[in-house]
Amino acid sequence: MIPFLDLKAQYASIKPELDAAVLGVLASTQYVLGDEVAAFEREFAAYCGVKHAIAVNTGTSALHLSLLAADVGPGDEVITVPFTFVATVSAICYAGARPVFVDIDPVTFTMDPAKLAAAITPRTKAIIPVHLYGQMADMKPIMEVADRHGIPVIEDACQAHGAEYVGRRAGSIGVSGCFSFYPGKNLGACGEGGIVVTNNDQHFKAIRMLRDWGQEQRYHHVLKGYNYRMDGIQGAVLRVKLRHLDDWTEARRARGHQYSSLLADAKNVRAPVEADWRRHVYHVYAVRTHDREALQRTLSAEGIQTGLHYPIPVHLQPAHRDLGYSVGDFPESEAAAREVLSLPIYPEMTARQVEQVAAAVRQEAYVG
Ligand SMILES: *Cc1c(COP(=O)(O)O)cnc(C)c1O
C-alpha cells in the first residue's frame, strides 16, 4: 500500500522534539498566543524574507484578515482564479465582496496574467493569485498590471511554503501573503493554523488587532475584530517543524523530479512543468490525463492512493451559483478539473515507492 500522505512517518521522525515542545506549552499554560507563537512569527517572517508575520487560526482567516486590511468590503470586487481550494473564494465572501474570476494558464495551473487586465473594473479592490500545488503564480506580469491600477495583491500561498519566484519567497511579493498550516500542508500544525506575512506596517497593525477582537490594548476595541488567534501548542509545534522544512522541501523536490523523469515519455499522462525561475515545493504532484477515472482505478487496484485537486472549479460549485457563472466561462480551469490526478508525494516517501507508482501509471497506458 502506498498512501497519498503519511503523517505518522513524519511524527515518528521528530517525535522527541515534538513531544517536548507540546509538553512545554502544557507546563507554561500559554495556551493561546504567548511566547511560542511570538517566536514562531519572528522565525516564519525571517523564513519568508519579510518584516512581519501575524499567526492566526487557519489559512482562511489569514486571507479574510488580509482582505479586511486592504479595506475590502461590500460592493467591492476581488479577482482570483476558479481553479483553487474553495477557501480562497469563501474568504472574499466573508469580507462581503464579490469574487471575480480569471482563468488559469494550463501549463502551471496558476492565474493567466494575460487575462487579468480585462477583469479589472473600477470596483476591483484586490487581486489574489493562488500559488497552486506549491508553484508560484507568474508574479511579475501580475504585479505590473496590479501596480498600473494601484490594486493590492494578496498571495494565497497556502500550498507554497518556501516556494520561490526569481529568488523571492512566496508571500513576500504582494502586500501580504497567506499561509495555511493544516496538517497535510508542507508545514503542518497538529491541528489548524495559519499566518499572514507582510512588509507593510499598516497591514501588520490592522491584522494583529483584527485577529484578537480588534483590541489595541486589552478591552480597548479599536476595530470590529475576530477570535482568530493561534494556539500556543501550534506555535510550539510549528517552530519545531520549521527547522525541518528545508530538508522536507528538498525531499519533495527530489521525489517530484524523479516522477517527472520517469513519466517524461509516458503516453497516457503529462507531468507537471516547473516554470523557469520558479522553485516548486511540490505540495501536490498532479499529472494530466484524458481518462482520469481509469487511471485512478488502475492505481487503486495496485494499492496506490491518489487525490483530486480539484474536481469542480469554484465557479461551478452549487454554493457559488449566485455569482452567475456557467459551464464554458473558464475553459482551462474546467479542463484541468476534469484531467488532473494527484499522485502520492511526501518527504518520507522512498525512491522505490516513486518507481512503483510511476511504473503503475505507465502500465495503465497498455491495459487501461
Ligand atoms: C488549504 C488552503 C486554504 C485554506 O487554509 P485552511 O488553513 O484550511 O483554512 C486556502 N487556499 C488554498 C489554496 C489552500 O490550499
Tab-separated table of C-alpha atoms and ligand atoms in Angstrom:
chain	number	residue	atom	x	y	z
A	1	MET	CA	0.000	0.000	0.000
A	2	ILE	CA	1.295	3.452	-0.863
A	3	PRO	CA	-0.702	6.124	0.980
A	4	PHE	CA	-1.358	9.552	-0.509
A	5	LEU	CA	0.264	11.132	2.546
A	6	ASP	CA	1.945	9.660	5.660
A	7	LEU	CA	1.772	11.950	8.672
A	8	LYS	CA	2.676	9.077	11.011
A	9	ALA	CA	6.054	8.724	9.290
A	10	GLN	CA	6.678	12.429	9.830
A	11	TYR	CA	5.722	12.219	13.507
A	12	ALA	CA	7.983	9.192	14.019
A	13	SER	CA	10.929	11.128	12.561
A	14	ILE	CA	10.614	14.066	15.002
A	15	LYS	CA	8.749	12.541	17.980
A	16	PRO	CA	11.135	13.527	20.822
A	17	GLU	CA	11.348	17.175	19.704
A	18	LEU	CA	7.628	17.472	19.066
A	19	ASP	CA	6.576	15.803	22.307
A	20	ALA	CA	8.892	18.075	24.300
A	21	ALA	CA	7.509	21.172	22.549
A	22	VAL	CA	3.899	20.234	23.315
A	23	LEU	CA	4.657	19.346	26.931
A	24	GLY	CA	6.486	22.647	27.306
A	25	VAL	CA	3.345	24.549	26.367
A	26	LEU	CA	1.208	22.444	28.713
A	27	ALA	CA	3.550	23.352	31.559
A	28	SER	CA	3.749	27.037	30.593
A	29	THR	CA	-0.066	27.333	30.359
A	30	GLN	CA	0.342	29.823	27.476
A	31	TYR	CA	-2.404	28.110	25.535
A	32	VAL	CA	-3.444	30.987	23.261
A	33	LEU	CA	-0.809	33.166	21.505
A	34	GLY	CA	2.080	33.554	24.004
A	35	ASP	CA	5.862	33.272	23.685
A	36	GLU	CA	5.981	30.240	21.367
A	37	VAL	CA	3.594	31.847	18.889
A	38	ALA	CA	5.512	35.139	19.017
A	39	ALA	CA	8.802	33.322	18.412
A	40	PHE	CA	7.262	31.380	15.528
A	41	GLU	CA	6.045	34.646	13.984
A	42	ARG	CA	9.589	36.047	14.016
A	43	GLU	CA	11.060	32.832	12.620
A	44	PHE	CA	8.476	32.448	9.867
A	45	ALA	CA	8.806	36.112	8.832
A	46	ALA	CA	12.573	35.582	8.520
A	47	TYR	CA	11.973	32.363	6.564
A	48	CYS	CA	9.843	34.290	4.047
A	49	GLY	CA	12.207	37.261	3.943
A	50	VAL	CA	9.612	39.768	5.239
A	51	LYS	CA	9.339	42.155	8.185
A	52	HIS	CA	6.198	40.960	9.916
A	53	ALA	CA	4.100	37.853	10.482
A	54	ILE	CA	0.772	37.519	12.280
A	55	ALA	CA	-0.197	33.988	13.338
A	56	VAL	CA	-3.876	33.086	13.111
A	57	ASN	CA	-6.085	30.012	13.497
A	58	THR	CA	-6.431	29.000	9.808
A	59	GLY	CA	-5.270	29.917	6.317
A	60	THR	CA	-8.813	31.007	5.573
A	61	SER	CA	-8.663	33.544	8.428
A	62	ALA	CA	-5.302	34.771	7.081
A	63	LEU	CA	-6.986	35.518	3.738
A	64	HIS	CA	-10.042	37.078	5.384
A	65	LEU	CA	-7.979	39.468	7.531
A	66	SER	CA	-5.644	40.353	4.649
A	67	LEU	CA	-8.686	41.408	2.637
A	68	LEU	CA	-10.061	43.482	5.536
A	69	ALA	CA	-6.660	45.166	5.985
A	70	ALA	CA	-6.795	46.064	2.268
A	71	ASP	CA	-10.137	47.757	3.045
A	72	VAL	CA	-12.175	45.249	1.032
A	73	GLY	CA	-15.882	45.249	1.832
A	74	PRO	CA	-19.406	45.102	0.416
A	75	GLY	CA	-19.689	46.457	-3.123
A	76	ASP	CA	-16.058	45.664	-3.921
A	77	GLU	CA	-14.726	43.062	-6.330
A	78	VAL	CA	-11.757	40.772	-5.721
A	79	ILE	CA	-10.136	38.932	-8.612
A	80	THR	CA	-8.926	35.345	-8.192
A	81	VAL	CA	-8.946	32.033	-10.078
A	82	PRO	CA	-11.729	29.423	-10.091
A	83	PHE	CA	-9.205	26.545	-10.033
A	84	THR	CA	-8.358	26.625	-6.324
A	85	PHE	CA	-9.489	25.256	-2.994
A	86	VAL	CA	-12.840	26.861	-2.161
A	87	ALA	CA	-11.396	28.763	0.835
A	88	THR	CA	-9.817	31.410	-1.417
A	89	VAL	CA	-13.279	32.339	-2.641
A	90	SER	CA	-15.010	31.916	0.728
A	91	ALA	CA	-12.639	34.457	2.292
A	92	ILE	CA	-13.687	37.017	-0.344
A	93	CYS	CA	-17.330	36.311	0.522
A	94	TYR	CA	-16.606	36.653	4.278
A	95	ALA	CA	-15.326	40.172	3.547
A	96	GLY	CA	-18.651	40.907	1.823
A	97	ALA	CA	-17.027	41.389	-1.593
A	98	ARG	CA	-17.785	39.760	-4.921
A	99	PRO	CA	-15.326	37.176	-6.309
A	100	VAL	CA	-14.441	37.794	-9.966
A	101	PHE	CA	-12.618	35.003	-11.767
A	102	VAL	CA	-9.748	34.923	-14.242
A	103	ASP	CA	-8.859	31.655	-15.968
A	104	ILE	CA	-5.603	29.771	-15.382
A	105	ASP	CA	-2.619	29.125	-17.567
A	106	PRO	CA	-2.948	25.402	-18.461
A	107	VAL	CA	0.778	24.658	-18.024
A	108	THR	CA	1.299	25.947	-14.462
A	109	PHE	CA	-2.351	25.821	-13.240
A	110	THR	CA	-1.950	29.382	-11.909
A	111	MET	CA	-3.565	32.731	-12.853
A	112	ASP	CA	-3.057	33.628	-16.520
A	113	PRO	CA	-1.599	37.159	-16.345
A	114	ALA	CA	-2.675	37.850	-19.929
A	115	LYS	CA	-6.328	37.595	-18.838
A	116	LEU	CA	-6.023	39.743	-15.724
A	117	ALA	CA	-6.327	43.284	-17.119
A	118	ALA	CA	-9.677	42.563	-18.785
A	119	ALA	CA	-11.218	41.535	-15.446
A	120	ILE	CA	-10.363	44.811	-13.675
A	121	THR	CA	-13.202	47.287	-13.099
A	122	PRO	CA	-13.457	50.478	-11.010
A	123	ARG	CA	-14.713	48.249	-8.161
A	124	THR	CA	-11.673	45.941	-8.105
A	125	LYS	CA	-10.145	46.248	-4.624
A	126	ALA	CA	-7.671	43.335	-4.530
A	127	ILE	CA	-6.189	40.510	-6.601
A	128	ILE	CA	-5.484	37.068	-5.122
A	129	PRO	CA	-3.202	34.865	-7.226
A	130	VAL	CA	-3.025	31.296	-5.868
A	131	HIS	CA	0.335	29.505	-5.782
A	132	LEU	CA	-1.341	26.218	-6.585
A	133	TYR	CA	0.297	22.848	-5.852
A	134	GLY	CA	3.413	24.612	-4.486
A	135	GLN	CA	4.402	26.608	-7.556
A	136	MET	CA	4.122	30.398	-7.508
A	137	ALA	CA	1.909	32.236	-9.974
A	138	ASP	CA	3.654	34.374	-12.609
A	139	MET	CA	4.062	37.313	-10.230
A	140	LYS	CA	5.985	39.775	-12.406
A	141	PRO	CA	3.261	40.418	-15.001
A	142	ILE	CA	0.568	40.127	-12.308
A	143	MET	CA	2.291	42.836	-10.213
A	144	GLU	CA	2.749	45.016	-13.308
A	145	VAL	CA	-0.975	45.012	-14.069
A	146	ALA	CA	-1.879	45.473	-10.389
A	147	ASP	CA	0.591	48.327	-9.863
A	148	ARG	CA	-0.603	50.089	-13.003
A	149	HIS	CA	-4.105	50.173	-11.484
A	150	GLY	CA	-2.956	50.704	-7.877
A	151	ILE	CA	-4.602	47.468	-6.726
A	152	PRO	CA	-3.055	45.461	-3.852
A	153	VAL	CA	-2.092	41.840	-4.468
A	154	ILE	CA	-2.649	39.270	-1.697
A	155	GLU	CA	-0.826	35.998	-2.296
A	156	ASP	CA	-2.663	32.782	-1.476
A	157	ALA	CA	0.480	30.874	-0.503
A	158	CYS	CA	-1.424	28.231	1.497
A	159	GLN	CA	0.218	25.470	-0.592
A	160	ALA	CA	3.568	27.173	-1.195
A	161	HIS	CA	5.718	27.400	1.983
A	162	GLY	CA	9.243	28.143	0.776
A	163	ALA	CA	8.371	28.330	-2.934
A	164	GLU	CA	10.312	30.976	-4.872
A	165	TYR	CA	9.913	33.219	-7.891
A	166	VAL	CA	13.140	34.724	-9.230
A	167	GLY	CA	14.696	34.207	-5.801
A	168	ARG	CA	11.839	35.762	-3.825
A	169	ARG	CA	9.889	33.673	-1.379
A	170	ALA	CA	6.151	33.058	-1.602
A	171	GLY	CA	4.292	35.685	0.407
A	172	SER	CA	6.976	38.380	0.044
A	173	ILE	CA	5.946	39.947	-3.282
A	174	GLY	CA	2.358	41.128	-2.757
A	175	VAL	CA	1.223	43.465	0.018
A	176	SER	CA	0.673	40.317	2.085
A	177	GLY	CA	0.927	36.553	1.800
A	178	CYS	CA	-1.319	33.980	3.449
A	179	PHE	CA	-0.292	30.502	4.567
A	180	SER	CA	-2.173	27.533	5.984
A	181	PHE	CA	-0.740	25.074	8.488
A	182	TYR	CA	-3.492	22.494	8.050
A	183	PRO	CA	-1.805	19.159	8.952
A	184	GLY	CA	-1.409	17.985	5.342
A	185	LYS	CA	0.248	21.195	4.103
A	186	ASN	CA	4.042	21.270	3.564
A	187	LEU	CA	4.365	22.870	7.002
A	188	GLY	CA	1.524	21.470	9.092
A	189	ALA	CA	0.368	22.046	12.672
A	190	CYS	CA	-1.064	19.349	14.963
A	191	GLY	CA	-4.469	20.891	14.307
A	192	GLU	CA	-5.436	24.086	12.473
A	193	GLY	CA	-3.205	27.105	11.889
A	194	GLY	CA	-2.425	29.948	9.506
A	195	ILE	CA	-0.322	33.088	9.185
A	196	VAL	CA	-0.141	36.380	7.280
A	197	VAL	CA	3.269	37.758	6.273
A	198	THR	CA	3.755	41.360	5.190
A	199	ASN	CA	6.289	44.172	4.841
A	200	ASN	CA	3.529	46.758	5.248
A	201	ASP	CA	3.377	48.310	8.744
A	202	GLN	CA	-0.286	49.413	8.442
A	203	HIS	CA	-1.466	45.983	7.321
A	204	PHE	CA	0.581	44.404	10.107
A	205	LYS	CA	-1.016	46.589	12.781
A	206	ALA	CA	-4.551	46.120	11.454
A	207	ILE	CA	-4.273	42.330	11.087
A	208	ARG	CA	-2.716	41.920	14.535
A	209	MET	CA	-5.655	43.757	16.072
A	210	LEU	CA	-8.290	42.063	13.913
A	211	ARG	CA	-7.205	38.537	14.911
A	212	ASP	CA	-7.668	39.383	18.594
A	213	TRP	CA	-11.017	41.194	18.883
A	214	GLY	CA	-9.739	44.411	17.357
A	215	GLN	CA	-8.003	45.340	20.604
A	216	GLU	CA	-5.204	47.867	20.773
A	217	GLN	CA	-4.865	47.171	24.472
A	218	ARG	CA	-6.943	44.753	26.492
A	219	TYR	CA	-10.651	45.715	26.336
A	220	HIS	CA	-9.954	48.722	24.111
A	221	HIS	CA	-11.587	47.673	20.847
A	222	VAL	CA	-10.472	49.912	18.003
A	223	LEU	CA	-11.734	47.661	15.206
A	224	LYS	CA	-14.591	45.161	14.874
A	225	GLY	CA	-12.398	42.114	15.322
A	226	TYR	CA	-12.467	38.337	15.389
A	227	ASN	CA	-11.232	35.473	17.530
A	228	TYR	CA	-8.676	34.171	15.011
A	229	ARG	CA	-5.748	33.633	17.404
A	230	MET	CA	-3.241	30.793	17.070
A	231	ASP	CA	-2.964	28.223	19.895
A	232	GLY	CA	0.262	28.101	21.902
A	233	ILE	CA	0.665	24.389	21.156
A	234	GLN	CA	0.519	25.034	17.413
A	235	GLY	CA	3.141	27.774	17.694
A	236	ALA	CA	5.498	25.393	19.521
A	237	VAL	CA	4.821	22.544	17.058
A	238	LEU	CA	5.384	24.817	14.051
A	239	ARG	CA	8.697	26.104	15.461
A	240	VAL	CA	9.958	22.516	15.648
A	241	LYS	CA	8.712	21.657	12.170
A	242	LEU	CA	10.012	24.869	10.574
A	243	ARG	CA	13.534	23.703	11.423
A	244	HIS	CA	12.938	20.642	9.209
A	245	LEU	CA	11.080	22.361	6.400
A	246	ASP	CA	14.053	22.914	4.086
A	247	ASP	CA	15.023	19.226	4.293
A	248	TRP	CA	11.436	18.179	3.699
A	249	THR	CA	11.146	20.527	0.737
A	250	GLU	CA	14.332	19.142	-0.813
A	251	ALA	CA	12.937	15.629	-0.373
A	252	ARG	CA	9.645	16.634	-2.023
A	253	ARG	CA	11.519	18.232	-4.907
A	254	ALA	CA	13.667	15.131	-5.367
A	255	ARG	CA	10.543	12.934	-5.493
A	256	GLY	CA	8.843	15.348	-7.880
A	257	HIS	CA	11.827	15.409	-10.219
A	258	GLN	CA	12.112	11.631	-10.050
A	259	TYR	CA	8.442	11.252	-11.052
A	260	SER	CA	8.863	13.740	-13.882
A	261	SER	CA	11.832	11.929	-15.380
A	262	LEU	CA	10.120	8.539	-15.052
A	263	LEU	CA	6.939	9.888	-16.665
A	264	ALA	CA	8.572	12.142	-19.273
A	265	ASP	CA	7.683	9.924	-22.234
A	266	ALA	CA	4.565	8.247	-20.789
A	267	LYS	CA	1.800	8.137	-23.398
A	268	ASN	CA	-1.152	8.465	-21.022
A	269	VAL	CA	-0.109	11.329	-18.733
A	270	ARG	CA	1.515	14.734	-18.849
A	271	ALA	CA	3.866	15.514	-15.953
A	272	PRO	CA	3.675	18.932	-14.256
A	273	VAL	CA	6.016	21.631	-15.520
A	274	GLU	CA	8.385	23.575	-13.279
A	275	ALA	CA	8.472	27.010	-14.903
A	276	ASP	CA	11.786	28.869	-15.326
A	277	TRP	CA	12.895	30.870	-12.295
A	278	ARG	CA	10.387	29.187	-10.019
A	279	ARG	CA	11.162	26.866	-7.113
A	280	HIS	CA	8.276	24.417	-6.955
A	281	VAL	CA	7.766	22.875	-3.499
A	282	TYR	CA	5.503	20.039	-4.710
A	283	HIS	CA	2.700	20.263	-2.190
A	284	VAL	CA	0.789	18.316	-4.838
A	285	TYR	CA	2.177	16.341	-7.775
A	286	ALA	CA	-0.676	16.409	-10.298
A	287	VAL	CA	-0.470	14.746	-13.704
A	288	ARG	CA	-2.936	15.432	-16.517
A	289	THR	CA	-4.657	12.520	-18.200
A	290	HIS	CA	-7.613	12.090	-20.513
A	291	ASP	CA	-9.180	9.165	-18.685
A	292	ARG	CA	-8.636	10.037	-15.066
A	293	GLU	CA	-11.182	7.609	-13.617
A	294	ALA	CA	-9.495	4.669	-15.395
A	295	LEU	CA	-6.042	5.705	-14.159
A	296	GLN	CA	-7.336	6.183	-10.635
A	297	ARG	CA	-8.924	2.701	-10.718
A	298	THR	CA	-5.723	1.088	-12.011
A	299	LEU	CA	-3.632	2.726	-9.300
A	300	SER	CA	-6.155	1.896	-6.602
A	301	ALA	CA	-6.057	-1.778	-7.661
A	302	GLU	CA	-2.276	-1.642	-7.073
A	303	GLY	CA	-2.831	-0.225	-3.584
A	304	ILE	CA	-1.809	3.308	-4.575
A	305	GLN	CA	-3.894	6.152	-3.165
A	306	THR	CA	-4.468	9.258	-5.295
A	307	GLY	CA	-6.221	12.604	-4.810
A	308	LEU	CA	-8.254	15.098	-6.859
A	309	HIS	CA	-7.251	18.763	-6.558
A	310	TYR	CA	-9.847	19.837	-7.555
A	311	PRO	CA	-12.644	18.032	-9.402
A	312	ILE	CA	-15.028	21.010	-9.672
A	313	PRO	CA	-13.825	24.589	-10.286
A	314	VAL	CA	-15.296	27.059	-7.807
A	315	HIS	CA	-17.411	28.913	-10.420
A	316	LEU	CA	-19.373	25.677	-10.987
A	317	GLN	CA	-19.858	24.826	-7.293
A	318	PRO	CA	-23.513	24.925	-6.198
A	319	ALA	CA	-22.549	27.155	-3.239
A	320	HIS	CA	-21.371	29.878	-5.627
A	321	ARG	CA	-24.149	29.633	-8.204
A	322	ASP	CA	-25.266	33.127	-7.164
A	323	LEU	CA	-22.204	34.560	-8.931
A	324	GLY	CA	-23.938	33.729	-12.211
A	325	TYR	CA	-21.136	31.843	-13.933
A	326	SER	CA	-21.768	28.803	-16.103
A	327	VAL	CA	-20.038	25.942	-17.934
A	328	GLY	CA	-17.656	27.231	-20.583
A	329	ASP	CA	-16.799	30.500	-18.801
A	330	PHE	CA	-13.292	29.330	-17.762
A	331	PRO	CA	-12.353	26.529	-20.170
A	332	GLU	CA	-8.795	25.980	-18.889
A	333	SER	CA	-9.962	25.632	-15.294
A	334	GLU	CA	-12.744	23.288	-16.387
A	335	ALA	CA	-10.354	21.116	-18.446
A	336	ALA	CA	-7.862	20.954	-15.563
A	337	ALA	CA	-10.639	19.959	-13.154
A	338	ARG	CA	-11.537	17.054	-15.498
A	339	GLU	CA	-7.978	15.897	-16.158
A	340	VAL	CA	-5.799	16.289	-13.058
A	341	LEU	CA	-4.874	13.395	-10.808
A	342	SER	CA	-2.612	13.874	-7.776
A	343	LEU	CA	-0.058	11.125	-7.113
A	344	PRO	CA	1.337	10.386	-3.630
A	345	ILE	CA	4.164	12.745	-2.627
A	346	TYR	CA	5.601	13.410	0.828
A	347	PRO	CA	9.121	13.774	2.198
A	348	GLU	CA	9.270	10.304	3.774
A	349	MET	CA	8.242	8.594	0.527
A	350	THR	CA	11.091	6.407	-0.763
A	351	ALA	CA	12.608	6.473	-4.254
A	352	ARG	CA	11.463	2.857	-4.592
A	353	GLN	CA	7.837	3.877	-3.905
A	354	VAL	CA	8.030	6.609	-6.539
A	355	GLU	CA	9.294	3.995	-9.020
A	356	GLN	CA	6.366	1.728	-8.133
A	357	VAL	CA	3.798	4.482	-8.659
A	358	ALA	CA	5.394	5.627	-11.921
A	359	ALA	CA	5.532	2.037	-13.207
A	360	ALA	CA	1.845	1.548	-12.374
A	361	VAL	CA	0.961	4.798	-14.172
A	362	ARG	CA	2.915	3.796	-17.291
A	363	GLN	CA	1.450	0.291	-17.327
A	364	GLU	CA	-2.062	1.755	-17.463
A	365	ALA	CA	-1.339	3.065	-20.964
A	366	TYR	CA	-1.339	-0.557	-22.171
A	367	VAL	CA	-4.006	-2.201	-20.029
A	368	GLY	CA	-6.204	0.846	-19.360
B	1	LIG	C1	-5.556	24.982	2.497
B	1	LIG	C2	-5.874	26.141	1.631
B	1	LIG	C3	-6.571	27.269	2.098
B	1	LIG	C4	-7.226	27.329	3.453
B	1	LIG	O1	-6.424	27.038	4.513
B	1	LIG	P1	-7.098	26.480	5.881
B	1	LIG	O2	-5.962	26.513	6.840
B	1	LIG	O3	-7.595	25.104	5.600
B	1	LIG	O4	-8.179	27.409	6.256
B	1	LIG	C5	-6.729	28.344	1.247
B	1	LIG	N1	-6.258	28.320	-0.002
B	1	LIG	C6	-5.612	27.245	-0.505
B	1	LIG	C7	-5.105	27.292	-1.911
B	1	LIG	C8	-5.420	26.123	0.283
B	1	LIG	O5	-4.794	25.054	-0.227
